Amino acid sequence: MGESEHQQTAGSRLGAPESGGISTLEHGIKPPTSPQGKSFPFKIQMLDDTQETIEVPIRAPGKALLDAVCNHLNLVEGDYFGLEFLDHRKIMVWLDLIKPIVKQIRRPKNVVLKFVVKFFPPDHTQLQEELTRYLFALQVKQDLVQGRLICNESSAALLISHIVQSEIGDFDESVDREHLSKNTYMPQQEELEDKIMEFHRNHFGQTPAESDFQLLEIARRLELYGVRLHPAKDREGTKINLAVANTGILVFQGHTKINAFNWAKVRKLSFKRKRFLIKLRPDSNSSYQDTLEFMMASRDFCKSFWKICVEYHAFFRLFEEPKPKPKPVLFSRGSSFRFSGRTQKQVLDYVKEGGHKKVQFERKHSKMCSIRSLTIHPPDQIPEVPKESSNITLTQITQPDEIQSLKQQKEDKVAADTSVQRKSPSPKKSPLDRRAQEAATLKIDGEDGVKDHTQHNVKNAHQPSTGSLTGSPHLSELSINSQGGMIGLNSSLSPNLSPDGKSSSPLISPLLNEPVCIRTDDEEDSRKKRCPTDKAYFIAKEVSTTECTYLKDLEVITTWFLKALNKDDSMPESLKTLMFSNFEPIHKFHTAFLKEVDQRLALWEGRSNSYMKSENQKIGDIMLKNIQGMKQLTSNLQKHYEALMELEKAIKASRKLEIVCRDFEQEKVCYLPLNSFLIQPLHRLMHYKQIMERLCKHYSPNHPDFRDSRAALAEISEMVAQLHGTMIKMENFQKLQELRKDLTGIDNLVIPGREFIRLGSLSKLSGKGLQQRMFFLFNDVLLYTSRGLTSSNQFKVHGQLPLYNMTVEESEEEWGVPHCLTLRSQNQAIVVAASSRSEMEKWREDIQMAISLAEKSGGPIPELLASSPPDGKSPEEGPADQESEDDLSSSRTSLERQSPHRGNTTVHVCWHRNTSVSMIDFSFAVENQLSGNLLRKFKNSNGWQKLWVVFTNFCLFFYKSHQDNHPLASLPLLGYSLTIPSESENIHKDYVFKLHFKSHVYYFRAENEYTFERWMEVIRSATDSACRSRLLSHRETHMY
């Protein structure tokens, strides 16, 4: 804003001396301005539910009222907040800071303005003052109460426990119950009271400020944190919700995020009547149109959303307030709206250099008061907060926001530097300073597409990492919501917003928008701690990391599933006793085992006396002791198969239990199919055996730990041999049950004697050419299906080919189709083509083996299809072929027809990536599980993000830390390639491997050579089918 012209006063005209310009006000208190007409008392609803009256001239701009509210609160970081009100059209709108208030509020006597958080930063640590964090915590509390911040029960209970801690202090059961009975923090709170108190018990000694900090730490990870949903429709008329965040524009279906458009890829925002338009930057890797269109309820709703998008972009992406565009000489078209105020970077710089004094403030609902603690001052410098009247007049407040005394700045800066630099991220490292140049050149257009260039040239700026691999707008965040499949992803992510219907697979990659976790290489190197270099240490470390994941998996059954069942009596008591009486002793045993391993590792890392080092630098003795203890649990392990069978029978018999189990599989904590957790204890024995084999191979015969390690290997090998048959039966039964959920049109897939062999995508030759089909091979029948238009994304069975007397012929020359096979059964012959020669060979080998098994059984199969005609085809075969072609495009374009169930199982991954997996692949994958910390980097990002990563079932699951109960996102690896980065990729770090699929690239960095080799080994088993074949060929036992 330009400098105001100096106007002569009466005193200056008479020769009176002018003021020297030195402020005599306290720092942070603004000098008075000249009156701007008659003041009016505006009613302001505060975040603590109190109502204040603030007087400002009614003709003053909106910024004057917001500044008055902030000054009333002694709030320095007021730029994150705004005033909203219900206008005469009954639309909730933000008070425009530039327009006069009188032009925005028609009947100010009847209007109550709400003071709320307007801009939610990506990281609450960017909020420098305790008062600001307190107000943000009040906003989270308000959103919980109003049902706007939707989350699972555990997260809600944890949030409320921190609120209760800040309000009443440490846990006291009677006080807690009374407080919760008198205060409602969320709908249906009564059901969570015990869980809230359980969490509150753990917050002993936590101050209100610490509770606010923890509350915001949990809340910022929630998908709906800071999100206000705006109803809209896509081009197909599908109901969706639009929202804006610091990273860009978000698209929700219901309360599930299904797409995101980063600011870096948005070229222009505009609206025409009630159509909201997003113009994207051209991308050579995408084939979709560059303009996306959404219909909103009215022009007013559309314009209101457009305005907040403009403000969010400017606040988080620009370095300084955009300059106003010149007024047109003759006439103007479109909206002249622009962002007014400081950007986030300016706020951070201002607060960091301001040296603000501590100011006491009152927490309305808390027994304790808090003091802003950004700077260090002696106690006598803390001023008393004057008891202000609720009526504040603008004539005592300045309108510009940065009039300060230079002398005061210098005095306060000395005391401020220490604590501010400790609490605030360095400007050089801050994600706010790594911005792309195009971020400031987003064109914001009003109605009729009139361009408002908010260009701001930033030299040598870097784009902050948003977790996006290529910035492609069709990549939606993979929020975990387990669905009874291999991956447990939220299936709502797959629909894309491409208007032309062309898009990539929804199973691409996770976008973890966590810029606060990204740090530079120098920071990461400085954090490395010195660890032993002995390979045995790293093997022991692997025992610890994988045991940690195993315990979390056991808790899915012993804690989370049990709580779900206790809500109603859906499970028979006999089954509940059978299941949990066998799991709880196992969980208790392994909890003690993990504690013992971690204690040994702590001593191994050097915190022991030197004469004790040889005693502590080994792991074989602990393994031997605990494996011998595990043998006492063999009877419990043998009953898991019975528990699995009885659970499936009970689900089939009870609709109520079926709903409970289905709903539980939608919980984020259940990231794998529910019944797969019942097999985990048997799979864990295989892990111990592999670990002990590596340890014995590493040790020399004269090593002091060799004897114990060999004895432990012998003990665990005996247990594995004893339980191997049970494990094979459980794996096959579990896989058949999962496939039953993925298929429709089958009466009795799960029958005694049936074994699953392979599933995958093949192209079937018909009169319409090659059509993609999903094939399922068992030991007695081959089914082929297509992806149907069912609400649960199931695959519709088109036909079956009995394997009895079937022949397989290679027929590339006959049909002129590469990698082609002809399958001839008694009544039918079909021609199928694989995606590659190796895929064709795998199918031919497995089909030949299955034919041999069918002939040994000596008879035809029972009837599978609901109504199977003599030729083995479904009655819907004709029209279904055409329908499936529509499925292929419609499932990728609408917003969508997918339900949260069965959306991204192994079957869907194979369908989208045109590959196949066998039962032996599945068995091998679960035996090659791995957990641990990895640093991850995207192709276009600068820093590395530290994540806890779990590999299982051909998939990487990403967690913030090993303590998290559920993953943030996941990455299915089928179809990905595993390589080492080349020199041209400028990854100048050790122990880095690269995962890429089409244009999607991830870099992962291990901590040492051993973990690097282990991650390469297990990931290669999932990504490289040739490697899987080689490894499987050396297995001593065969399933069939």
mmCIF file of N, CA and C in Angstrom, residues 656-724:
data_model
loop_
_atom_site.group_PDB
_atom_site.id
_atom_site.type_symbol
_atom_site.label_atom_id
_atom_site.label_comp_id
_atom_site.label_asym_id
_atom_site.label_seq_id
_atom_site.Cartn_x
_atom_site.Cartn_y
_atom_site.Cartn_z
ATOM 1 N N LYS A 656 -25.810 -59.809 12.205
ATOM 2 C CA LYS A 656 -25.303 -58.787 13.116
ATOM 3 C C LYS A 656 -23.787 -58.854 13.235
ATOM 4 N N LEU A 657 -23.251 -60.060 13.394
ATOM 5 C CA LEU A 657 -21.801 -60.223 13.492
ATOM 6 C C LEU A 657 -21.131 -59.875 12.163
ATOM 7 N N GLU A 658 -21.782 -60.200 11.076
ATOM 8 C CA GLU A 658 -21.224 -59.860 9.758
ATOM 9 C C GLU A 658 -21.064 -58.352 9.608
ATOM 10 N N ILE A 659 -22.056 -57.599 10.064
ATOM 11 C CA ILE A 659 -21.984 -56.136 9.979
ATOM 12 C C ILE A 659 -20.880 -55.599 10.880
ATOM 13 N N VAL A 660 -20.763 -56.166 12.099
ATOM 14 C CA VAL A 660 -19.707 -55.719 13.022
ATOM 15 C C VAL A 660 -18.324 -55.939 12.408
ATOM 16 N N CYS A 661 -18.109 -57.129 11.842
ATOM 17 C CA CYS A 661 -16.805 -57.427 11.237
ATOM 18 C C CYS A 661 -16.547 -56.569 10.006
ATOM 19 N N ARG A 662 -17.573 -56.366 9.206
ATOM 20 C CA ARG A 662 -17.405 -55.531 8.016
ATOM 21 C C ARG A 662 -17.077 -54.090 8.399
ATOM 22 N N ASP A 663 -17.785 -53.567 9.409
ATOM 23 C CA ASP A 663 -17.503 -52.193 9.853
ATOM 24 C C ASP A 663 -16.113 -52.090 10.462
ATOM 25 N N PHE A 664 -15.700 -53.136 11.184
ATOM 26 C CA PHE A 664 -14.370 -53.097 11.787
ATOM 27 C C PHE A 664 -13.283 -53.083 10.713
ATOM 28 N N GLU A 665 -13.514 -53.786 9.620
ATOM 29 C CA GLU A 665 -12.531 -53.783 8.531
ATOM 30 C C GLU A 665 -12.416 -52.419 7.866
ATOM 31 N N GLN A 666 -13.403 -51.537 8.080
ATOM 32 C CA GLN A 666 -13.317 -50.179 7.552
ATOM 33 C C GLN A 666 -12.476 -49.265 8.447
ATOM 34 N N GLU A 667 -12.217 -49.703 9.686
ATOM 35 C CA GLU A 667 -11.404 -48.893 10.587
ATOM 36 C C GLU A 667 -9.966 -48.841 10.098
ATOM 37 N N LYS A 668 -9.328 -47.697 10.303
ATOM 38 C CA LYS A 668 -7.956 -47.527 9.825
ATOM 39 C C LYS A 668 -6.989 -48.486 10.504
ATOM 40 N N VAL A 669 -7.297 -48.865 11.743
ATOM 41 C CA VAL A 669 -6.391 -49.738 12.477
ATOM 42 C C VAL A 669 -6.344 -51.128 11.849
ATOM 43 N N CYS A 670 -7.435 -51.536 11.177
ATOM 44 C CA CYS A 670 -7.493 -52.847 10.537
ATOM 45 C C CYS A 670 -7.011 -52.693 9.096
ATOM 46 N N TYR A 671 -5.696 -52.553 8.932
ATOM 47 C CA TYR A 671 -5.143 -52.221 7.622
ATOM 48 C C TYR A 671 -4.995 -53.439 6.709
ATOM 49 N N LEU A 672 -5.233 -54.623 7.239
ATOM 50 C CA LEU A 672 -5.247 -55.863 6.461
ATOM 51 C C LEU A 672 -6.600 -56.534 6.656
ATOM 52 N N PRO A 673 -6.932 -57.546 5.852
ATOM 53 C CA PRO A 673 -8.171 -58.280 6.107
ATOM 54 C C PRO A 673 -8.194 -58.816 7.532
ATOM 55 N N LEU A 674 -9.355 -58.771 8.150
ATOM 56 C CA LEU A 674 -9.467 -59.165 9.550
ATOM 57 C C LEU A 674 -8.977 -60.588 9.784
ATOM 58 N N ASN A 675 -9.374 -61.514 8.909
ATOM 59 C CA ASN A 675 -8.984 -62.898 9.163
ATOM 60 C C ASN A 675 -7.491 -63.141 8.963
ATOM 61 N N SER A 676 -6.797 -62.234 8.257
ATOM 62 C CA SER A 676 -5.347 -62.411 8.092
ATOM 63 C C SER A 676 -4.596 -62.191 9.401
ATOM 64 N N PHE A 677 -5.185 -61.389 10.317
ATOM 65 C CA PHE A 677 -4.528 -61.179 11.606
ATOM 66 C C PHE A 677 -4.530 -62.462 12.446
ATOM 67 N N LEU A 678 -5.460 -63.369 12.167
ATOM 68 C CA LEU A 678 -5.498 -64.626 12.910
ATOM 69 C C LEU A 678 -4.355 -65.555 12.519
ATOM 70 N N ILE A 679 -3.753 -65.316 11.345
ATOM 71 C CA ILE A 679 -2.652 -66.173 10.889
ATOM 72 C C ILE A 679 -1.292 -65.591 11.270
ATOM 73 N N GLN A 680 -1.263 -64.334 11.712
ATOM 74 C CA GLN A 680 0.004 -63.662 11.990
ATOM 75 C C GLN A 680 0.895 -64.427 12.968
ATOM 76 N N PRO A 681 0.363 -65.014 14.058
ATOM 77 C CA PRO A 681 1.259 -65.732 14.976
ATOM 78 C C PRO A 681 2.014 -66.887 14.312
ATOM 79 N N LEU A 682 1.380 -67.572 13.355
ATOM 80 C CA LEU A 682 2.072 -68.652 12.656
ATOM 81 C C LEU A 682 3.110 -68.094 11.677
ATOM 82 N N HIS A 683 2.783 -67.008 11.015
ATOM 83 C CA HIS A 683 3.755 -66.385 10.118
ATOM 84 C C HIS A 683 4.969 -65.867 10.893
ATOM 85 N N ARG A 684 4.739 -65.424 12.113
ATOM 86 C CA ARG A 684 5.841 -64.885 12.906
ATOM 87 C C ARG A 684 6.884 -65.960 13.196
ATOM 88 N N LEU A 685 6.471 -67.186 13.341
ATOM 89 C CA LEU A 685 7.433 -68.270 13.545
ATOM 90 C C LEU A 685 8.373 -68.396 12.354
ATOM 91 N N MET A 686 7.833 -68.220 11.140
ATOM 92 C CA MET A 686 8.680 -68.256 9.941
ATOM 93 C C MET A 686 9.710 -67.129 9.978
ATOM 94 N N HIS A 687 9.298 -65.958 10.468
ATOM 95 C CA HIS A 687 10.243 -64.828 10.553
ATOM 96 C C HIS A 687 11.389 -65.159 11.505
ATOM 97 N N TYR A 688 11.054 -65.730 12.666
ATOM 98 C CA TYR A 688 12.100 -66.091 13.627
ATOM 99 C C TYR A 688 13.082 -67.087 12.991
ATOM 100 N N LYS A 689 12.562 -68.033 12.255
ATOM 101 C CA LYS A 689 13.428 -69.032 11.634
ATOM 102 C C LYS A 689 14.394 -68.374 10.647
ATOM 103 N N GLN A 690 13.879 -67.466 9.820
ATOM 104 C CA GLN A 690 14.739 -66.777 8.852
ATOM 105 C C GLN A 690 15.794 -65.929 9.548
ATOM 106 N N ILE A 691 15.392 -65.247 10.623
ATOM 107 C CA ILE A 691 16.343 -64.411 11.367
ATOM 108 C C ILE A 691 17.458 -65.264 11.970
ATOM 109 N N MET A 692 17.096 -66.385 12.555
ATOM 110 C CA MET A 692 18.107 -67.246 13.169
ATOM 111 C C MET A 692 19.006 -67.883 12.114
ATOM 112 N N GLU A 693 18.469 -68.175 10.947
ATOM 113 C CA GLU A 693 19.317 -68.700 9.871
ATOM 114 C C GLU A 693 20.366 -67.664 9.459
ATOM 115 N N ARG A 694 19.967 -66.397 9.347
ATOM 116 C CA ARG A 694 20.931 -65.354 8.991
ATOM 117 C C ARG A 694 21.970 -65.161 10.089
ATOM 118 N N LEU A 695 21.526 -65.240 11.351
ATOM 119 C CA LEU A 695 22.448 -65.047 12.461
ATOM 120 C C LEU A 695 23.472 -66.186 12.515
ATOM 121 N N CYS A 696 23.028 -67.423 12.351
ATOM 122 C CA CYS A 696 23.950 -68.563 12.380
ATOM 123 C C CYS A 696 24.911 -68.518 11.193
ATOM 124 N N LYS A 697 24.449 -68.049 10.068
ATOM 125 C CA LYS A 697 25.324 -67.931 8.902
ATOM 126 C C LYS A 697 26.391 -66.865 9.126
ATOM 127 N N HIS A 698 26.038 -65.833 9.877
ATOM 128 C CA HIS A 698 26.981 -64.746 10.151
ATOM 129 C C HIS A 698 28.059 -65.165 11.157
ATOM 130 N N TYR A 699 27.670 -65.897 12.194
ATOM 131 C CA TYR A 699 28.613 -66.254 13.249
ATOM 132 C C TYR A 699 29.600 -67.325 12.754
ATOM 133 N N SER A 700 30.793 -67.243 13.282
ATOM 134 C CA SER A 700 31.751 -68.336 13.103
ATOM 135 C C SER A 700 31.495 -69.378 14.199
ATOM 136 N N PRO A 701 31.890 -70.634 13.989
ATOM 137 C CA PRO A 701 31.596 -71.681 14.993
ATOM 138 C C PRO A 701 32.163 -71.404 16.376
ATOM 139 N N ASN A 702 33.247 -70.612 16.459
ATOM 140 C CA ASN A 702 33.836 -70.352 17.770
ATOM 141 C C ASN A 702 33.299 -69.064 18.410
ATOM 142 N N HIS A 703 32.309 -68.449 17.809
ATOM 143 C CA HIS A 703 31.730 -67.242 18.403
ATOM 144 C C HIS A 703 30.978 -67.619 19.680
ATOM 145 N N PRO A 704 31.068 -66.816 20.723
ATOM 146 C CA PRO A 704 30.418 -67.177 21.993
ATOM 147 C C PRO A 704 28.894 -67.286 21.890
ATOM 148 N N ASP A 705 28.307 -66.644 20.895
ATOM 149 C CA ASP A 705 26.843 -66.678 20.759
ATOM 150 C C ASP A 705 26.387 -67.751 19.773
ATOM 151 N N PHE A 706 27.345 -68.468 19.147
ATOM 152 C CA PHE A 706 26.985 -69.411 18.082
ATOM 153 C C PHE A 706 26.164 -70.587 18.625
ATOM 154 N N ARG A 707 26.582 -71.116 19.788
ATOM 155 C CA ARG A 707 25.908 -72.309 20.315
ATOM 156 C C ARG A 707 24.439 -72.016 20.631
ATOM 157 N N ASP A 708 24.194 -70.906 21.319
ATOM 158 C CA ASP A 708 22.803 -70.544 21.637
ATOM 159 C C ASP A 708 21.993 -70.285 20.364
ATOM 160 N N SER A 709 22.636 -69.656 19.391
ATOM 161 C CA SER A 709 21.924 -69.342 18.150
ATOM 162 C C SER A 709 21.550 -70.624 17.405
ATOM 163 N N ARG A 710 22.473 -71.587 17.342
ATOM 164 C CA ARG A 710 22.170 -72.852 16.669
ATOM 165 C C ARG A 710 21.057 -73.613 17.403
ATOM 166 N N ALA A 711 21.105 -73.569 18.715
ATOM 167 C CA ALA A 711 20.065 -74.248 19.502
ATOM 168 C C ALA A 711 18.703 -73.581 19.276
ATOM 169 N N ALA A 712 18.709 -72.248 19.216
ATOM 170 C CA ALA A 712 17.456 -71.521 18.969
ATOM 171 C C ALA A 712 16.913 -71.851 17.588
ATOM 172 N N LEU A 713 17.808 -71.950 16.586
ATOM 173 C CA LEU A 713 17.383 -72.293 15.227
ATOM 174 C C LEU A 713 16.763 -73.694 15.197
ATOM 175 N N ALA A 714 17.354 -74.627 15.913
ATOM 176 C CA ALA A 714 16.812 -75.987 15.949
ATOM 177 C C ALA A 714 15.429 -76.009 16.593
ATOM 178 N N GLU A 715 15.272 -75.242 17.675
ATOM 179 C CA GLU A 715 13.984 -75.210 18.371
ATOM 180 C C GLU A 715 12.886 -74.603 17.483
ATOM 181 N N ILE A 716 13.200 -73.463 16.834
ATOM 182 C CA ILE A 716 12.177 -72.802 16.027
ATOM 183 C C ILE A 716 11.865 -73.607 14.773
ATOM 184 N N SER A 717 12.869 -74.303 14.226
ATOM 185 C CA SER A 717 12.631 -75.151 13.053
ATOM 186 C C SER A 717 11.679 -76.289 13.393
ATOM 187 N N GLU A 718 11.817 -76.807 14.591
ATOM 188 C CA GLU A 718 10.920 -77.878 15.029
ATOM 189 C C GLU A 718 9.484 -77.367 15.152
ATOM 190 N N MET A 719 9.320 -76.168 15.712
ATOM 191 C CA MET A 719 7.982 -75.585 15.840
ATOM 192 C C MET A 719 7.361 -75.321 14.476
ATOM 193 N N VAL A 720 8.159 -74.782 13.538
ATOM 194 C CA VAL A 720 7.650 -74.486 12.197
ATOM 195 C C VAL A 720 7.197 -75.765 11.506
ATOM 196 N N ALA A 721 8.011 -76.828 11.615
ATOM 197 C CA ALA A 721 7.643 -78.097 10.990
ATOM 198 C C ALA A 721 6.355 -78.657 11.589
ATOM 199 N N GLN A 722 6.201 -78.479 12.888
ATOM 200 C CA GLN A 722 5.025 -79.000 13.569
ATOM 201 C C GLN A 722 3.751 -78.275 13.145
ATOM 202 N N LEU A 723 3.868 -76.949 12.904
ATOM 203 C CA LEU A 723 2.688 -76.136 12.610
ATOM 204 C C LEU A 723 2.553 -75.782 11.132
ATOM 205 N N HIS A 724 3.457 -76.294 10.284
ATOM 206 C CA HIS A 724 3.454 -75.896 8.879
ATOM 207 C C HIS A 724 2.158 -76.305 8.179
#
